Short mmCIF file of C-alpha atoms and ligand atoms in Angstrom, two decimals:
data_model
loop_
_atom_site.label_atom_id
_atom_site.label_comp_id
_atom_site.label_asym_id
_atom_site.label_seq_id
_atom_site.Cartn_x
_atom_site.Cartn_y
_atom_site.Cartn_z
CA MET R 12 44.32 63.93 0.91
CA SER R 13 42.19 66.44 2.71
CA ILE R 14 38.67 66.31 4.07
CA THR R 15 36.23 67.85 1.93
CA ILE R 16 32.89 69.39 3.20
CA LYS R 17 30.02 68.93 0.87
CA SER R 18 27.48 71.73 0.23
CA LYS R 19 23.71 70.97 0.22
CA THR R 20 23.76 70.94 -3.72
CA ASP R 21 26.76 68.48 -3.59
CA LEU R 22 25.07 66.31 -1.15
CA MET R 23 21.80 66.23 -3.49
CA LYS R 24 24.18 65.12 -6.40
CA MET R 25 25.82 62.51 -4.19
CA ARG R 26 22.68 60.96 -3.24
CA GLU R 27 21.76 60.75 -6.89
CA ALA R 28 25.15 58.73 -7.52
CA GLY R 29 24.70 56.75 -4.30
CA ARG R 30 21.01 55.54 -5.10
CA ILE R 31 22.27 54.25 -8.60
CA ALA R 32 24.91 52.38 -6.74
CA GLY R 33 22.48 51.26 -4.07
CA ARG R 34 20.20 49.90 -6.72
CA ALA R 35 22.94 48.28 -8.73
CA LEU R 36 23.82 46.33 -5.49
CA GLN R 37 20.33 45.41 -5.01
CA LEU R 38 20.14 44.08 -8.65
CA ALA R 39 23.37 42.22 -8.03
CA GLY R 40 21.72 40.50 -4.90
CA GLN R 41 18.73 39.50 -6.96
CA SER R 42 20.83 38.10 -9.73
CA VAL R 43 23.19 36.09 -7.73
CA ARG R 44 22.54 32.41 -8.66
CA PRO R 45 24.67 29.09 -8.67
CA GLY R 46 26.31 28.59 -12.13
CA MET R 47 26.75 32.11 -13.17
CA THR R 48 30.31 33.55 -13.72
CA THR R 49 31.67 36.59 -11.77
CA LYS R 50 32.00 38.13 -14.99
CA GLU R 51 28.50 37.70 -15.93
CA LEU R 52 27.38 39.20 -12.71
CA ASP R 53 30.06 42.22 -13.32
CA LYS R 54 28.23 42.84 -16.74
CA ILE R 55 24.77 43.01 -15.05
CA ILE R 56 26.23 45.65 -12.81
CA HIS R 57 28.11 47.48 -15.47
CA ASP R 58 25.12 47.66 -17.82
CA TYR R 59 22.75 48.90 -15.05
CA ILE R 60 25.00 51.84 -14.11
CA VAL R 61 25.85 52.69 -17.46
CA GLY R 62 22.08 52.67 -18.48
CA CYS R 63 21.34 54.96 -15.75
CA GLY R 64 23.77 57.64 -17.31
CA ALA R 65 26.47 57.03 -14.58
CA TYR R 66 30.05 55.39 -14.78
CA PRO R 67 31.10 52.47 -12.63
CA SER R 68 33.46 54.33 -10.15
CA PHE R 69 35.88 51.08 -9.88
CA LEU R 70 36.33 50.51 -13.48
CA GLY R 71 39.84 51.61 -14.26
CA LEU R 72 40.49 52.77 -10.69
CA TYR R 73 44.12 52.21 -9.96
CA GLY R 74 43.94 49.95 -13.10
CA PHE R 75 41.12 47.71 -11.70
CA PRO R 76 39.48 45.69 -14.72
CA GLY R 77 35.97 45.11 -13.58
CA SER R 78 33.13 47.37 -12.72
CA ALA R 79 32.67 45.67 -9.28
CA CYS R 80 34.95 43.92 -6.96
CA ILE R 81 33.49 40.16 -6.66
CA SER R 82 35.07 38.30 -3.82
CA ILE R 83 33.94 34.50 -2.75
CA ASN R 84 34.16 32.88 0.50
CA ASP R 85 37.76 33.38 1.85
CA GLU R 86 38.26 36.35 -0.37
CA ILE R 87 37.90 39.51 1.59
CA ILE R 88 38.12 42.14 -0.96
CA HIS R 89 39.29 43.15 -4.53
CA GLY R 90 38.27 39.92 -6.28
CA ILE R 91 38.46 40.40 -10.20
CA PRO R 92 35.47 39.40 -12.31
CA SER R 93 36.27 36.32 -14.17
CA ALA R 94 34.57 34.25 -16.95
CA LYS R 95 36.31 31.34 -15.45
CA ARG R 96 34.94 31.77 -11.92
CA LYS R 97 31.53 30.25 -11.18
CA LEU R 98 29.37 30.76 -8.15
CA GLN R 99 28.34 27.65 -6.42
CA ALA R 100 25.39 26.91 -4.11
CA GLY R 101 26.62 27.35 -0.60
CA ASP R 102 29.13 30.22 -1.61
CA ILE R 103 28.88 33.67 -0.08
CA VAL R 104 29.85 36.42 -2.31
CA SER R 105 30.72 40.14 -1.71
CA VAL R 106 29.94 42.62 -4.26
CA ASP R 107 31.71 45.87 -3.94
CA LEU R 108 30.79 48.70 -6.39
CA GLY R 109 30.18 52.34 -7.11
CA ALA R 110 28.82 54.76 -9.50
CA GLN R 111 29.94 58.24 -10.59
CA LEU R 112 27.50 60.63 -11.56
CA ASN R 113 27.73 64.60 -11.95
CA GLY R 114 31.36 64.52 -11.02
CA PHE R 115 30.65 62.57 -7.68
CA HIS R 116 31.44 59.01 -6.73
CA SER R 117 29.44 56.49 -4.64
CA ASP R 118 30.49 53.22 -2.96
CA THR R 119 28.69 50.49 -1.42
CA CYS R 120 29.02 46.70 -0.60
CA ALA R 121 26.96 43.61 0.52
CA THR R 122 27.53 40.01 0.92
CA PHE R 123 25.16 37.56 -0.54
CA ALA R 124 24.23 33.97 -0.14
CA VAL R 125 24.41 31.73 -3.27
CA GLY R 126 21.69 29.34 -2.81
CA LYS R 127 21.40 27.75 0.76
CA ILE R 128 24.38 28.54 2.82
CA SER R 129 25.72 27.14 6.26
CA ALA R 130 24.47 28.72 9.53
CA GLU R 131 28.16 29.57 10.13
CA ALA R 132 28.02 31.64 6.94
CA GLN R 133 24.78 33.09 7.61
CA ALA R 134 25.97 34.28 11.26
CA LEU R 135 28.89 35.93 9.58
CA LEU R 136 26.76 37.85 7.28
CA ASP R 137 24.41 38.85 10.08
CA VAL R 138 27.24 39.97 12.45
CA THR R 139 28.84 42.00 9.69
CA LYS R 140 25.59 43.84 8.52
CA ALA R 141 24.85 44.49 12.30
CA ALA R 142 28.58 46.02 12.67
CA LEU R 143 28.00 48.22 9.91
CA GLU R 144 24.68 49.35 11.45
CA ALA R 145 26.46 49.85 14.82
CA GLY R 146 29.00 52.08 13.03
CA ILE R 147 26.47 54.04 11.16
CA ALA R 148 24.48 54.95 14.44
CA LYS R 149 27.76 56.58 15.62
CA ALA R 150 28.31 58.84 12.47
CA VAL R 151 26.92 61.89 13.95
CA VAL R 152 28.00 65.63 14.35
CA ASP R 153 30.99 66.00 16.75
CA ALA R 154 31.39 62.16 17.09
CA ARG R 155 35.04 60.99 16.61
CA VAL R 156 36.09 58.71 13.97
CA SER R 157 37.18 56.43 16.77
CA ASP R 158 33.40 56.22 17.92
CA ILE R 159 32.45 54.41 14.72
CA SER R 160 35.65 52.29 14.63
CA GLY R 161 35.09 51.18 18.31
CA ALA R 162 31.34 50.33 17.80
CA VAL R 163 32.41 47.92 14.64
CA GLU R 164 35.18 46.49 16.56
CA GLU R 165 33.57 45.75 19.72
CA TYR R 166 30.52 44.39 18.22
CA CYS R 167 32.62 41.63 16.12
CA THR R 168 35.47 41.11 18.60
CA SER R 169 33.20 40.37 21.41
CA ARG R 170 31.48 37.65 19.25
CA GLY R 171 34.78 35.95 18.32
CA TYR R 172 35.21 37.35 14.89
CA GLY R 173 38.34 38.73 13.17
CA VAL R 174 38.33 42.39 12.26
CA VAL R 175 40.38 43.02 9.01
CA ARG R 176 42.95 45.96 9.84
CA GLU R 177 44.84 46.39 6.61
CA TYR R 178 41.78 47.92 4.79
CA CYS R 179 39.50 50.28 6.04
CA GLY R 180 36.66 53.00 5.14
CA HIS R 181 37.20 56.44 3.88
CA GLY R 182 35.72 59.81 2.92
CA ILE R 183 34.38 60.17 -0.43
CA GLY R 184 33.25 62.89 -2.91
CA ARG R 185 34.91 63.94 -6.21
CA GLU R 186 37.45 61.24 -5.67
CA VAL R 187 36.54 57.59 -4.47
CA HIS R 188 39.02 57.65 -1.91
CA GLU R 189 39.43 60.89 0.23
CA ALA R 190 40.43 61.63 3.84
CA PRO R 191 39.57 60.72 6.63
CA GLU R 192 40.48 56.91 6.74
CA ILE R 193 37.58 55.05 8.83
CA PRO R 194 39.29 52.05 10.51
CA ASN R 195 37.31 49.10 11.77
CA TYR R 196 39.28 49.11 15.08
CA VAL R 197 40.61 51.72 17.59
CA THR R 198 44.17 52.68 18.15
CA PRO R 199 44.41 53.78 21.68
CA GLY R 200 45.33 57.36 21.89
CA ARG R 201 44.32 58.11 18.28
CA ASN R 202 40.67 59.22 18.01
CA GLY R 203 40.86 60.53 14.48
CA VAL R 204 38.92 63.82 13.56
CA LYS R 205 35.91 65.03 14.59
CA LEU R 206 32.97 64.48 12.34
CA GLN R 207 31.28 67.67 10.98
CA ALA R 208 28.08 68.28 9.05
CA GLY R 209 28.68 67.88 5.12
CA MET R 210 31.41 65.28 5.53
CA VAL R 211 30.52 62.02 3.61
CA ILE R 212 32.13 58.81 4.70
CA CYS R 213 32.15 54.93 3.70
CA ILE R 214 31.93 52.68 6.58
CA GLU R 215 32.93 49.18 5.64
CA PRO R 216 33.67 46.43 8.23
CA MET R 217 35.28 43.44 6.50
CA ILE R 218 35.05 40.68 9.05
CA ASN R 219 36.38 37.15 9.14
CA ALA R 220 34.77 34.13 10.45
CA GLY R 221 38.43 33.16 11.97
CA LYS R 222 41.54 35.17 12.60
CA ALA R 223 41.87 38.64 11.28
CA ALA R 224 45.19 38.09 9.40
CA ILE R 225 44.93 38.50 5.59
CA ARG R 226 47.28 37.41 2.60
CA GLN R 227 47.48 38.99 -0.74
CA CYS R 228 46.95 36.86 -3.99
CA LYS R 229 49.46 36.62 -6.90
CA ASP R 230 46.91 38.37 -9.28
CA GLY R 231 48.00 41.65 -7.33
CA TRP R 232 44.57 42.39 -6.41
CA THR R 233 42.51 39.79 -4.58
CA VAL R 234 43.03 39.60 -0.75
CA ARG R 235 42.06 36.43 1.26
CA THR R 236 41.84 35.42 4.78
CA ARG R 237 45.16 33.59 5.71
CA ASP R 238 43.62 30.96 7.67
CA GLY R 239 41.19 30.32 4.82
CA SER R 240 38.00 31.19 6.87
CA LEU R 241 35.03 32.96 5.40
CA SER R 242 35.00 36.66 5.15
CA ALA R 243 32.07 39.21 4.75
CA HIS R 244 32.02 43.00 3.76
CA PHE R 245 29.15 45.34 4.11
CA GLU R 246 29.39 49.08 3.25
CA HIS R 247 27.43 52.09 3.01
CA GLU R 248 28.32 55.65 2.21
CA VAL R 249 26.94 57.94 4.79
CA ALA R 250 26.68 61.89 5.10
CA ILE R 251 27.13 63.39 8.27
CA THR R 252 24.17 65.99 8.94
CA PRO R 253 22.62 67.92 11.80
CA ASP R 254 19.65 65.56 11.81
CA GLY R 255 21.73 62.32 12.00
CA PRO R 256 23.54 59.87 9.44
CA VAL R 257 21.95 59.93 6.16
CA ILE R 258 22.72 56.50 4.09
CA MET R 259 23.47 57.90 0.60
CA THR R 260 23.59 54.62 -0.92
CA ASP R 261 20.09 53.43 0.22
CA PRO R 262 18.60 52.08 -3.04
CA ASN R 263 15.20 53.69 -2.22
MG1 MG H 16 34.82 51.62 0.06
#
């Protein structure tokens, strides 16, 4: 996998795809309610994206059966939408989705509260979202990938949260997953590539209220925290430009 540099026209097309994903995510957040199955939520997302003339980027990706990855509480990522799985008041639910339009993909995620949630859960959401914002602020021309990784890691570990290491952000374009990888932690001596104008990357902290360790579920997809603690996930797709980071998955 190599890094692709997008032209101005490419970036305009990617912004259109990203806006659809951002709006689908906003709609998902507005739709979440106790008693709803994750399959119902997935259908709302699917129908919205298709209604925009786009295609859900995750549907069929590596064989994934849903339009969105929907992960509840201690599930970190890759939860499969299910007609048997109901959201309950007090849950937190991560919705990760993308839309393909004009040959380009988009990718965004947020973790939503279902009804009233605990102060502990709310703090986790706040920290993970703020870590994403700290990472985005470092996504500027001539910075290194490690500047983003370090900002996310420092924000979370200094507050006692576990930073998931097995999954990370990535470049995006005509493929959902392109180079470079954008880890949420720093490896000493490895600063990663220098960011250039025209690169588009997904920054996506996956943060655990407890320890960082994960476990893979038997369904072959869902990844959970090993200690059973809550996990949150926020993601934006960001273009590197001479004018600073541009959030491609902004719904507005
Ligand atoms: Mg992603």
